Amino acid sequence: MADIEQWIGIARDCKYLPENDLKKLCDMVCELLLEESNVQPVSTPVTVCGDIHGQFYDLMELFRTGGQAPDTNYIFMGDFVDRGYYSLETFTLLLTLKARWPDKITLLRGNHESRQITQIYGFYDECQTKYGNANAWRYCCKVFDLLTVSAIIDECILCVHGGLSPDIKTIDQIRTIERNQEIPHKGAFCDILFLSSLCTLDLCDVETWAISPRGAGWLFGSKVTNEFVHINNLKLICRAHQLVHEGYKYMFDEKLVTVWSAPNYCYRCGNIAAVLSFNDADQREAKLFRAVPDSEHVGVNTPVYVGVDTPVYVGVDTPVYGVATPVDVGVDTPLDIAVNTTYSDQFHIKFLCLNTGAKINEIVPKKGIKE
């Protein structure tokens, strides 16, 4: 328990754990997840959260808005990593809270909790850069495989990351999914993580199923939603997966709600974020919050966000994020560079140390296929 308390303190400071400690933490959480059902029961009061996407400081704002653990019971509906600058720190914090208060923190799997997706959208590269190898990513992927795929609140509110599936008519069919694996390219398991609602894509006139433009899963409409709710005696389906600029959006006669918890998504969308708090199955409140200003992101041993022509003095292995930012660093220092606030691909860049800035000497692209 002492280790966990120490890890929570480290994680709350937006720092990542030593590699051996991260492995211990992941192993600990894996043991807890093995005991959870594919449809994990949760009782009210509870607060439901949507995508986080590595926006650590906005996650801290979420806790200030919704309440701190363990005083508030939370369900996070997946997509903890990728795209944001602090995926590793974000996931580490959620894992420490899960390890400390397993009955108060429910973590669902999103489509980004996947080996294939994280190799494309940033988490793999972030782990490589911050640890110097892919071991941390592998430890986290083991956790991904064991994350539960849904939760049910008071037996009548279903929470999933994406949505429904043409292969699933009842909640009991979700219970039969073999979840301890990489997300498959098709089938029920894929669908409930990747599915999108038609109304959020301005296709409300389609009532049943349509092919998803994302290339995975289906789009579902009002008829499908109402039938599933009726057959399974549900009052509501909560899901995430799609950006809604107002933070949350009810659809299909308020039988389905999309919750989005990453404000100013990708540091450029300008959207509000929300969490949905349930006092009981019939009493709910959306709590809105905005992104934390960039000026509040800088801390000890954290990546530095700066403007053009701002000199930054950092030590070896310190990640630096900026746009055409001159830096005073040593040779062979690995740097992360985000162009126009978009998380770029990672490179190891050799810099020639100058008093007034840094000159690119050589760019070495990523090597090989990632496991």
mmCIF file of C-alpha atoms in Angstrom:
data_model
loop_
_atom_site.group_PDB
_atom_site.id
_atom_site.type_symbol
_atom_site.label_atom_id
_atom_site.label_comp_id
_atom_site.label_asym_id
_atom_site.label_seq_id
_atom_site.Cartn_x
_atom_site.Cartn_y
_atom_site.Cartn_z
ATOM 1 C CA MET A 1 0.000 0.000 0.000
ATOM 2 C CA ALA A 2 2.891 2.367 0.751
ATOM 3 C CA ASP A 3 4.208 1.877 -2.783
ATOM 4 C CA ILE A 4 0.820 2.728 -4.271
ATOM 5 C CA GLU A 5 0.514 5.918 -2.231
ATOM 6 C CA GLN A 6 3.979 6.957 -3.381
ATOM 7 C CA TRP A 7 3.095 6.162 -7.000
ATOM 8 C CA ILE A 8 -0.071 8.255 -6.763
ATOM 9 C CA GLY A 9 1.986 11.208 -5.534
ATOM 10 C CA ILE A 10 4.421 10.836 -8.417
ATOM 11 C CA ALA A 11 1.643 10.448 -10.977
ATOM 12 C CA ARG A 12 -0.265 13.487 -9.725
ATOM 13 C CA ASP A 13 2.850 15.575 -10.367
ATOM 14 C CA CYS A 14 2.702 14.538 -14.037
ATOM 15 C CA LYS A 15 5.747 12.307 -13.703
ATOM 16 C CA TYR A 16 6.114 8.773 -14.925
ATOM 17 C CA LEU A 17 7.293 5.921 -12.720
ATOM 18 C CA PRO A 18 10.610 4.093 -12.910
ATOM 19 C CA GLU A 19 10.262 1.211 -15.335
ATOM 20 C CA ASN A 20 10.329 -1.509 -12.661
ATOM 21 C CA ASP A 21 7.650 0.286 -10.650
ATOM 22 C CA LEU A 22 5.459 0.654 -13.728
ATOM 23 C CA LYS A 23 5.743 -3.088 -14.331
ATOM 24 C CA LYS A 24 4.714 -3.782 -10.717
ATOM 25 C CA LEU A 25 1.778 -1.405 -11.071
ATOM 26 C CA CYS A 26 0.602 -2.957 -14.339
ATOM 27 C CA ASP A 27 0.886 -6.474 -12.887
ATOM 28 C CA MET A 28 -1.109 -5.368 -9.855
ATOM 29 C CA VAL A 29 -3.895 -3.881 -11.974
ATOM 30 C CA CYS A 30 -3.950 -6.939 -14.246
ATOM 31 C CA GLU A 31 -4.692 -9.103 -11.206
ATOM 32 C CA LEU A 32 -7.614 -6.838 -10.322
ATOM 33 C CA LEU A 33 -8.976 -6.808 -13.871
ATOM 34 C CA LEU A 34 -8.968 -10.606 -14.053
ATOM 35 C CA GLU A 35 -11.713 -10.528 -11.423
ATOM 36 C CA GLU A 36 -13.944 -8.149 -13.388
ATOM 37 C CA SER A 37 -16.803 -9.151 -15.654
ATOM 38 C CA ASN A 38 -17.243 -8.077 -19.271
ATOM 39 C CA VAL A 39 -20.291 -6.243 -17.918
ATOM 40 C CA GLN A 40 -18.958 -4.838 -14.677
ATOM 41 C CA PRO A 41 -21.720 -3.915 -12.183
ATOM 42 C CA VAL A 42 -21.449 -0.444 -10.632
ATOM 43 C CA SER A 43 -23.794 1.228 -8.160
ATOM 44 C CA THR A 44 -24.814 4.876 -7.946
ATOM 45 C CA PRO A 45 -23.721 7.468 -7.136
ATOM 46 C CA VAL A 46 -21.192 7.388 -9.962
ATOM 47 C CA THR A 47 -19.660 9.790 -12.478
ATOM 48 C CA VAL A 48 -19.193 8.692 -16.099
ATOM 49 C CA CYS A 49 -16.334 10.070 -18.223
ATOM 50 C CA GLY A 50 -15.541 9.972 -21.930
ATOM 51 C CA ASP A 51 -12.274 10.112 -23.882
ATOM 52 C CA ILE A 52 -9.173 11.593 -22.190
ATOM 53 C CA HIS A 53 -6.499 11.091 -24.890
ATOM 54 C CA GLY A 54 -3.415 11.881 -22.882
ATOM 55 C CA GLN A 55 -4.514 15.367 -21.818
ATOM 56 C CA PHE A 56 -3.164 15.024 -18.285
ATOM 57 C CA TYR A 57 -3.810 18.538 -17.019
ATOM 58 C CA ASP A 58 -7.364 18.374 -18.306
ATOM 59 C CA LEU A 59 -7.797 15.071 -16.458
ATOM 60 C CA MET A 60 -6.786 16.902 -13.290
ATOM 61 C CA GLU A 61 -9.411 19.534 -14.124
ATOM 62 C CA LEU A 62 -11.918 16.699 -14.576
ATOM 63 C CA PHE A 63 -11.220 15.566 -11.015
ATOM 64 C CA ARG A 64 -11.599 19.123 -9.738
ATOM 65 C CA THR A 65 -14.961 19.290 -11.527
ATOM 66 C CA GLY A 66 -16.332 15.853 -10.719
ATOM 67 C CA GLY A 67 -14.676 15.240 -7.360
ATOM 68 C CA GLN A 68 -11.506 13.515 -6.237
ATOM 69 C CA ALA A 69 -11.141 9.769 -5.864
ATOM 70 C CA PRO A 70 -12.129 7.972 -3.712
ATOM 71 C CA ASP A 71 -14.814 10.489 -2.701
ATOM 72 C CA THR A 72 -16.301 10.165 -6.189
ATOM 73 C CA ASN A 73 -16.957 6.828 -7.866
ATOM 74 C CA TYR A 74 -15.804 6.916 -11.527
ATOM 75 C CA ILE A 75 -16.362 5.040 -14.768
ATOM 76 C CA PHE A 76 -13.908 5.978 -17.524
ATOM 77 C CA MET A 77 -15.149 4.787 -20.916
ATOM 78 C CA GLY A 78 -11.785 4.304 -22.601
ATOM 79 C CA ASP A 79 -9.359 6.112 -24.921
ATOM 80 C CA PHE A 80 -6.979 7.153 -22.170
ATOM 81 C CA VAL A 81 -3.965 7.441 -24.485
ATOM 82 C CA ASP A 82 -2.806 8.781 -27.876
ATOM 83 C CA ARG A 83 -2.876 12.242 -29.442
ATOM 84 C CA GLY A 84 -2.232 14.138 -26.196
ATOM 85 C CA TYR A 85 1.253 14.977 -24.923
ATOM 86 C CA TYR A 86 0.959 13.069 -21.637
ATOM 87 C CA SER A 87 -0.538 9.674 -22.463
ATOM 88 C CA LEU A 88 1.961 7.839 -20.277
ATOM 89 C CA GLU A 89 1.381 10.069 -17.261
ATOM 90 C CA THR A 90 -2.397 10.005 -17.793
ATOM 91 C CA PHE A 91 -2.623 6.225 -17.947
ATOM 92 C CA THR A 92 -0.201 5.861 -15.039
ATOM 93 C CA LEU A 93 -2.366 8.077 -12.840
ATOM 94 C CA LEU A 94 -5.515 6.133 -13.695
ATOM 95 C CA LEU A 95 -3.720 2.848 -12.982
ATOM 96 C CA THR A 96 -2.514 4.063 -9.588
ATOM 97 C CA LEU A 97 -6.033 5.141 -8.651
ATOM 98 C CA LYS A 98 -7.391 1.784 -9.823
ATOM 99 C CA ALA A 99 -4.783 -0.066 -7.764
ATOM 100 C CA ARG A 100 -5.533 1.993 -4.649
ATOM 101 C CA TRP A 101 -9.344 2.074 -4.895
ATOM 102 C CA PRO A 102 -10.380 -0.741 -7.280
ATOM 103 C CA ASP A 103 -14.071 -0.487 -6.397
ATOM 104 C CA LYS A 104 -14.134 3.274 -7.011
ATOM 105 C CA ILE A 105 -12.416 3.371 -10.419
ATOM 106 C CA THR A 106 -13.820 1.382 -13.349
ATOM 107 C CA LEU A 107 -11.730 1.492 -16.528
ATOM 108 C CA LEU A 108 -13.343 0.404 -19.794
ATOM 109 C CA ARG A 109 -11.416 -0.399 -22.937
ATOM 110 C CA GLY A 110 -11.567 2.017 -25.847
ATOM 111 C CA ASN A 111 -10.454 1.465 -29.401
ATOM 112 C CA HIS A 112 -7.169 3.262 -28.634
ATOM 113 C CA GLU A 113 -6.277 0.703 -25.955
ATOM 114 C CA SER A 114 -4.754 -1.383 -28.718
ATOM 115 C CA ARG A 115 -1.275 -2.274 -29.949
ATOM 116 C CA GLN A 116 -2.049 -1.341 -33.528
ATOM 117 C CA ILE A 117 -3.708 1.989 -32.782
ATOM 118 C CA THR A 118 -1.098 3.147 -30.247
ATOM 119 C CA GLN A 119 1.682 2.495 -32.757
ATOM 120 C CA ILE A 120 0.060 5.025 -35.076
ATOM 121 C CA TYR A 121 -1.272 7.765 -32.791
ATOM 122 C CA GLY A 122 1.570 8.396 -30.382
ATOM 123 C CA PHE A 123 1.553 6.256 -27.237
ATOM 124 C CA TYR A 124 4.151 3.766 -28.467
ATOM 125 C CA ASP A 125 6.508 6.540 -29.524
ATOM 126 C CA GLU A 126 5.950 8.415 -26.279
ATOM 127 C CA CYS A 127 6.954 5.335 -24.247
ATOM 128 C CA GLN A 128 10.008 4.840 -26.456
ATOM 129 C CA THR A 129 11.074 8.443 -25.977
ATOM 130 C CA LYS A 130 10.498 8.684 -22.238
ATOM 131 C CA TYR A 131 11.896 5.269 -21.272
ATOM 132 C CA GLY A 132 14.299 4.658 -24.126
ATOM 133 C CA ASN A 133 12.675 1.331 -24.976
ATOM 134 C CA ALA A 134 9.266 -0.240 -25.586
ATOM 135 C CA ASN A 135 8.983 -2.191 -22.323
ATOM 136 C CA ALA A 136 6.594 0.292 -20.699
ATOM 137 C CA TRP A 137 4.353 0.134 -23.755
ATOM 138 C CA ARG A 138 4.315 -3.677 -23.552
ATOM 139 C CA TYR A 139 3.367 -3.591 -19.855
ATOM 140 C CA CYS A 140 0.499 -1.216 -20.633
ATOM 141 C CA CYS A 141 -0.681 -3.372 -23.534
ATOM 142 C CA LYS A 142 -1.097 -6.303 -21.151
ATOM 143 C CA VAL A 143 -3.393 -4.084 -19.109
ATOM 144 C CA PHE A 144 -5.249 -3.045 -22.279
ATOM 145 C CA ASP A 145 -6.052 -6.681 -23.044
ATOM 146 C CA LEU A 146 -7.672 -7.189 -19.649
ATOM 147 C CA LEU A 147 -9.708 -3.982 -19.438
ATOM 148 C CA THR A 148 -13.399 -4.714 -19.234
ATOM 149 C CA VAL A 149 -15.548 -3.780 -22.220
ATOM 150 C CA SER A 150 -18.656 -2.431 -20.487
ATOM 151 C CA ALA A 151 -20.202 -1.468 -17.167
ATOM 152 C CA ILE A 152 -23.809 -1.473 -16.014
ATOM 153 C CA ILE A 153 -25.037 1.065 -13.484
ATOM 154 C CA ASP A 154 -27.833 -0.044 -11.142
ATOM 155 C CA GLU A 155 -28.735 -2.807 -13.643
ATOM 156 C CA CYS A 156 -30.259 -0.296 -16.055
ATOM 157 C CA ILE A 157 -27.611 2.052 -17.548
ATOM 158 C CA LEU A 158 -25.096 0.461 -19.910
ATOM 159 C CA CYS A 159 -21.692 2.090 -20.464
ATOM 160 C CA VAL A 160 -19.527 1.158 -23.467
ATOM 161 C CA HIS A 161 -16.844 2.993 -25.395
ATOM 162 C CA GLY A 162 -18.264 2.899 -28.918
ATOM 163 C CA GLY A 163 -21.763 1.507 -29.113
ATOM 164 C CA LEU A 164 -23.786 -1.509 -30.183
ATOM 165 C CA SER A 165 -23.207 -4.371 -32.611
ATOM 166 C CA PRO A 166 -25.433 -6.191 -35.112
ATOM 167 C CA ASP A 167 -24.092 -9.384 -33.506
ATOM 168 C CA ILE A 168 -25.273 -8.447 -30.008
ATOM 169 C CA LYS A 169 -28.943 -8.399 -29.066
ATOM 170 C CA THR A 170 -28.639 -8.899 -25.312
ATOM 171 C CA ILE A 171 -26.273 -7.852 -22.563
ATOM 172 C CA ASP A 172 -25.632 -11.518 -21.820
ATOM 173 C CA GLN A 173 -23.972 -11.805 -25.224
ATOM 174 C CA ILE A 174 -21.448 -9.154 -24.159
ATOM 175 C CA ARG A 175 -20.578 -11.372 -21.202
ATOM 176 C CA THR A 176 -19.445 -14.146 -23.570
ATOM 177 C CA ILE A 177 -16.827 -12.044 -25.424
ATOM 178 C CA GLU A 178 -13.226 -13.229 -25.007
ATOM 179 C CA ARG A 179 -11.647 -9.896 -24.179
ATOM 180 C CA ASN A 180 -8.098 -10.922 -23.252
ATOM 181 C CA GLN A 181 -6.673 -10.255 -26.705
ATOM 182 C CA GLU A 182 -5.765 -7.563 -29.203
ATOM 183 C CA ILE A 183 -8.925 -5.953 -30.585
ATOM 184 C CA PRO A 184 -9.979 -7.927 -33.693
ATOM 185 C CA HIS A 185 -10.718 -6.247 -37.019
ATOM 186 C CA LYS A 186 -14.356 -7.338 -37.078
ATOM 187 C CA GLY A 187 -17.063 -8.900 -34.953
ATOM 188 C CA ALA A 188 -18.870 -7.957 -31.759
ATOM 189 C CA PHE A 189 -15.758 -7.093 -29.757
ATOM 190 C CA CYS A 190 -14.564 -4.703 -32.464
ATOM 191 C CA ASP A 191 -18.026 -3.213 -32.901
ATOM 192 C CA ILE A 192 -18.667 -2.166 -29.309
ATOM 193 C CA LEU A 193 -15.337 -0.309 -29.230
ATOM 194 C CA PHE A 194 -15.504 1.285 -32.683
ATOM 195 C CA LEU A 195 -19.207 1.874 -33.349
ATOM 196 C CA SER A 196 -20.494 5.379 -33.946
ATOM 197 C CA SER A 197 -23.939 6.887 -33.583
ATOM 198 C CA LEU A 198 -25.532 8.142 -36.769
ATOM 199 C CA CYS A 199 -26.888 11.311 -35.188
ATOM 200 C CA THR A 200 -23.426 12.506 -34.207
ATOM 201 C CA LEU A 201 -22.546 12.203 -37.903
ATOM 202 C CA ASP A 202 -25.662 14.070 -39.058
ATOM 203 C CA LEU A 203 -27.228 10.864 -40.363
ATOM 204 C CA CYS A 204 -30.254 10.765 -38.082
ATOM 205 C CA ASP A 205 -32.544 9.724 -40.932
ATOM 206 C CA VAL A 206 -30.937 6.255 -40.973
ATOM 207 C CA GLU A 207 -32.658 4.149 -38.323
ATOM 208 C CA THR A 208 -30.782 0.846 -38.342
ATOM 209 C CA TRP A 209 -27.224 0.056 -39.482
ATOM 210 C CA ALA A 210 -24.809 1.663 -41.922
ATOM 211 C CA ILE A 211 -21.158 1.038 -42.765
ATOM 212 C CA SER A 212 -18.777 3.185 -40.715
ATOM 213 C CA PRO A 213 -16.579 5.634 -42.644
ATOM 214 C CA ARG A 214 -13.874 4.965 -40.031
ATOM 215 C CA GLY A 215 -13.302 1.580 -41.672
ATOM 216 C CA ALA A 216 -14.084 -0.450 -38.545
ATOM 217 C CA GLY A 217 -17.439 -1.274 -37.004
ATOM 218 C CA TRP A 218 -20.863 0.029 -37.926
ATOM 219 C CA LEU A 219 -22.998 3.111 -37.493
ATOM 220 C CA PHE A 220 -26.219 2.586 -35.577
ATOM 221 C CA GLY A 221 -29.450 4.560 -35.452
ATOM 222 C CA SER A 222 -32.564 5.173 -33.375
ATOM 223 C CA LYS A 223 -34.406 1.933 -34.112
ATOM 224 C CA VAL A 224 -31.422 -0.194 -33.115
ATOM 225 C CA THR A 225 -30.951 1.812 -29.928
ATOM 226 C CA ASN A 226 -34.602 1.674 -28.869
ATOM 227 C CA GLU A 227 -34.836 -2.061 -29.533
ATOM 228 C CA PHE A 228 -31.708 -2.815 -27.515
ATOM 229 C CA VAL A 229 -32.850 -0.646 -24.615
ATOM 230 C CA HIS A 230 -36.286 -2.310 -24.624
ATOM 231 C CA ILE A 231 -35.045 -5.903 -24.867
ATOM 232 C CA ASN A 232 -32.528 -5.419 -22.057
ATOM 233 C CA ASN A 233 -34.725 -3.317 -19.740
ATOM 234 C CA LEU A 234 -32.346 -0.378 -19.874
ATOM 235 C CA LYS A 235 -33.021 3.288 -19.262
ATOM 236 C CA LEU A 236 -29.949 4.649 -21.033
ATOM 237 C CA ILE A 237 -26.802 3.769 -22.971
ATOM 238 C CA CYS A 238 -23.719 5.890 -22.223
ATOM 239 C CA ARG A 239 -20.869 5.934 -24.708
ATOM 240 C CA ALA A 240 -17.868 8.049 -25.726
ATOM 241 C CA HIS A 241 -15.726 7.679 -28.882
ATOM 242 C CA GLN A 242 -16.944 10.763 -30.767
ATOM 243 C CA LEU A 243 -16.166 14.416 -30.198
ATOM 244 C CA VAL A 244 -19.220 16.487 -29.287
ATOM 245 C CA HIS A 245 -18.352 20.167 -28.973
ATOM 246 C CA GLU A 246 -20.817 20.788 -26.163
ATOM 247 C CA GLY A 247 -19.244 18.027 -24.021
ATOM 248 C CA TYR A 248 -22.244 15.701 -24.061
ATOM 249 C CA LYS A 249 -25.168 15.011 -26.363
ATOM 250 C CA TYR A 250 -28.403 13.056 -25.919
ATOM 251 C CA MET A 251 -29.868 11.203 -28.903
ATOM 252 C CA PHE A 252 -32.735 8.896 -29.823
ATOM 253 C CA ASP A 253 -35.354 10.165 -27.355
ATOM 254 C CA GLU A 254 -32.629 10.446 -24.706
ATOM 255 C CA LYS A 255 -32.016 6.697 -24.778
ATOM 256 C CA LEU A 256 -28.356 7.264 -25.686
ATOM 257 C CA VAL A 257 -25.834 9.860 -24.563
ATOM 258 C CA THR A 258 -22.340 10.598 -25.838
ATOM 259 C CA VAL A 259 -19.914 11.964 -23.230
ATOM 260 C CA TRP A 260 -16.657 13.647 -24.232
ATOM 261 C CA SER A 261 -14.071 14.519 -21.563
ATOM 262 C CA ALA A 262 -11.110 15.960 -23.512
ATOM 263 C CA PRO A 263 -11.567 19.762 -23.686
ATOM 264 C CA ASN A 264 -9.954 21.620 -26.582
ATOM 265 C CA TYR A 265 -9.309 18.214 -28.121
ATOM 266 C CA CYS A 266 -5.858 17.842 -29.705
ATOM 267 C CA TYR A 267 -5.139 21.312 -28.296
ATOM 268 C CA ARG A 268 -6.972 22.957 -31.177
ATOM 269 C CA CYS A 269 -10.676 21.972 -31.378
ATOM 270 C CA GLY A 270 -11.935 24.527 -28.858
ATOM 271 C CA ASN A 271 -14.621 22.208 -27.470
ATOM 272 C CA ILE A 272 -16.014 22.041 -23.951
ATOM 273 C CA ALA A 273 -15.728 18.746 -22.050
ATOM 274 C CA ALA A 274 -18.168 17.047 -19.688
ATOM 275 C CA VAL A 275 -18.695 14.289 -17.178
ATOM 276 C CA LEU A 276 -22.110 12.857 -16.360
ATOM 277 C CA SER A 277 -22.885 12.373 -12.671
ATOM 278 C CA PHE A 278 -25.629 9.977 -11.579
ATOM 279 C CA ASN A 279 -27.076 10.338 -8.094
ATOM 280 C CA ASP A 280 -29.328 7.434 -8.984
ATOM 281 C CA ALA A 281 -30.625 5.899 -12.197
ATOM 282 C CA ASP A 282 -33.167 8.710 -12.675
ATOM 283 C CA GLN A 283 -31.149 11.692 -11.455
ATOM 284 C CA ARG A 284 -28.214 12.809 -13.556
ATOM 285 C CA GLU A 285 -26.239 16.020 -13.995
ATOM 286 C CA ALA A 286 -23.785 17.010 -16.714
ATOM 287 C CA LYS A 287 -20.799 18.889 -15.319
ATOM 288 C CA LEU A 288 -18.886 20.947 -17.872
ATOM 289 C CA PHE A 289 -15.269 22.070 -17.825
ATOM 290 C CA ARG A 290 -12.785 23.792 -20.105
ATOM 291 C CA ALA A 291 -9.170 23.078 -20.966
ATOM 292 C CA VAL A 292 -6.435 24.081 -18.548
ATOM 293 C CA PRO A 293 -4.416 26.994 -20.025
ATOM 294 C CA ASP A 294 -1.017 26.079 -21.455
ATOM 295 C CA SER A 295 0.627 28.404 -18.942
ATOM 296 C CA GLU A 296 -0.356 25.977 -16.175
ATOM 297 C CA HIS A 297 1.172 22.928 -17.877
ATOM 298 C CA VAL A 298 4.811 23.472 -16.984
ATOM 299 C CA GLY A 299 6.154 21.626 -13.974
ATOM 300 C CA VAL A 300 9.287 19.896 -12.773
ATOM 301 C CA ASN A 301 10.467 17.172 -15.163
ATOM 302 C CA THR A 302 7.520 17.669 -17.498
ATOM 303 C CA PRO A 303 7.579 18.499 -21.213
ATOM 304 C CA VAL A 304 7.923 22.214 -21.920
ATOM 305 C CA TYR A 305 5.506 24.098 -24.177
ATOM 306 C CA VAL A 306 6.912 27.297 -25.633
ATOM 307 C CA GLY A 307 6.380 29.724 -28.474
ATOM 308 C CA VAL A 308 8.458 30.515 -31.502
ATOM 309 C CA ASP A 309 11.941 31.929 -30.799
ATOM 310 C CA THR A 310 11.750 31.217 -27.072
ATOM 311 C CA PRO A 311 15.057 29.811 -25.774
ATOM 312 C CA VAL A 312 14.653 26.740 -23.577
ATOM 313 C CA TYR A 313 17.413 25.181 -21.485
ATOM 314 C CA VAL A 314 16.895 21.506 -20.749
ATOM 315 C CA GLY A 315 18.870 18.474 -19.633
ATOM 316 C CA VAL A 316 19.551 15.275 -21.491
ATOM 317 C CA ASP A 317 16.471 13.145 -22.212
ATOM 318 C CA THR A 318 14.054 15.982 -21.419
ATOM 319 C CA PRO A 319 11.158 16.077 -23.912
ATOM 320 C CA VAL A 320 10.582 19.480 -25.481
ATOM 321 C CA TYR A 321 7.408 20.380 -27.326
ATOM 322 C CA GLY A 322 7.135 23.514 -29.404
ATOM 323 C CA VAL A 323 7.017 25.075 -32.836
ATOM 324 C CA ALA A 324 10.405 25.924 -34.355
ATOM 325 C CA THR A 325 11.703 26.390 -30.818
ATOM 326 C CA PRO A 326 15.417 27.094 -30.321
ATOM 327 C CA VAL A 327 16.838 25.013 -27.491
ATOM 328 C CA ASP A 328 20.160 24.757 -25.719
ATOM 329 C CA VAL A 329 20.754 21.021 -25.381
ATOM 330 C CA GLY A 330 23.538 18.491 -25.531
ATOM 331 C CA VAL A 331 24.349 16.368 -28.544
ATOM 332 C CA ASP A 332 22.282 13.181 -29.017
ATOM 333 C CA THR A 333 19.425 14.399 -26.826
ATOM 334 C CA PRO A 334 16.147 12.748 -27.883
ATOM 335 C CA LEU A 335 13.460 15.369 -28.448
ATOM 336 C CA ASP A 336 9.739 15.171 -29.173
ATOM 337 C CA ILE A 337 8.639 17.916 -31.559
ATOM 338 C CA ALA A 338 4.987 18.805 -31.985
ATOM 339 C CA VAL A 339 4.321 20.960 -35.025
ATOM 340 C CA ASN A 340 1.343 23.320 -34.838
ATOM 341 C CA THR A 341 0.304 21.652 -31.569
ATOM 342 C CA THR A 342 -0.291 18.342 -33.310
ATOM 343 C CA TYR A 343 1.529 15.378 -31.807
ATOM 344 C CA SER A 344 4.026 14.474 -34.509
ATOM 345 C CA ASP A 345 5.867 11.288 -35.231
ATOM 346 C CA GLN A 346 8.874 10.798 -32.980
ATOM 347 C CA PHE A 347 12.430 11.226 -34.159
ATOM 348 C CA HIS A 348 15.792 11.117 -32.467
ATOM 349 C CA ILE A 349 17.384 14.370 -33.546
ATOM 350 C CA LYS A 350 21.034 15.253 -33.078
ATOM 351 C CA PHE A 351 21.460 18.910 -32.196
ATOM 352 C CA LEU A 352 24.568 21.067 -32.321
ATOM 353 C CA CYS A 353 24.625 22.980 -29.050
ATOM 354 C CA LEU A 354 24.516 26.767 -29.551
ATOM 355 C CA ASN A 355 24.015 29.586 -27.089
ATOM 356 C CA THR A 356 21.211 31.111 -29.113
ATOM 357 C CA GLY A 357 19.451 27.972 -30.266
ATOM 358 C CA ALA A 358 19.924 24.596 -31.857
ATOM 359 C CA LYS A 359 20.718 23.521 -35.353
ATOM 360 C CA ILE A 360 19.495 20.211 -36.730
ATOM 361 C CA ASN A 361 22.541 18.108 -37.520
ATOM 362 C CA GLU A 362 20.965 14.782 -38.457
ATOM 363 C CA ILE A 363 17.525 13.163 -38.415
ATOM 364 C CA VAL A 364 17.278 9.453 -37.760
ATOM 365 C CA PRO A 365 13.833 7.995 -38.551
ATOM 366 C CA LYS A 366 12.229 5.206 -36.572
ATOM 367 C CA LYS A 367 13.612 1.762 -37.195
ATOM 368 C CA GLY A 368 11.846 -1.497 -37.890
ATOM 369 C CA ILE A 369 8.394 -2.836 -37.186
ATOM 370 C CA LYS A 370 6.978 -2.292 -33.739
ATOM 371 C CA GLU A 371 5.781 -5.329 -31.880
#
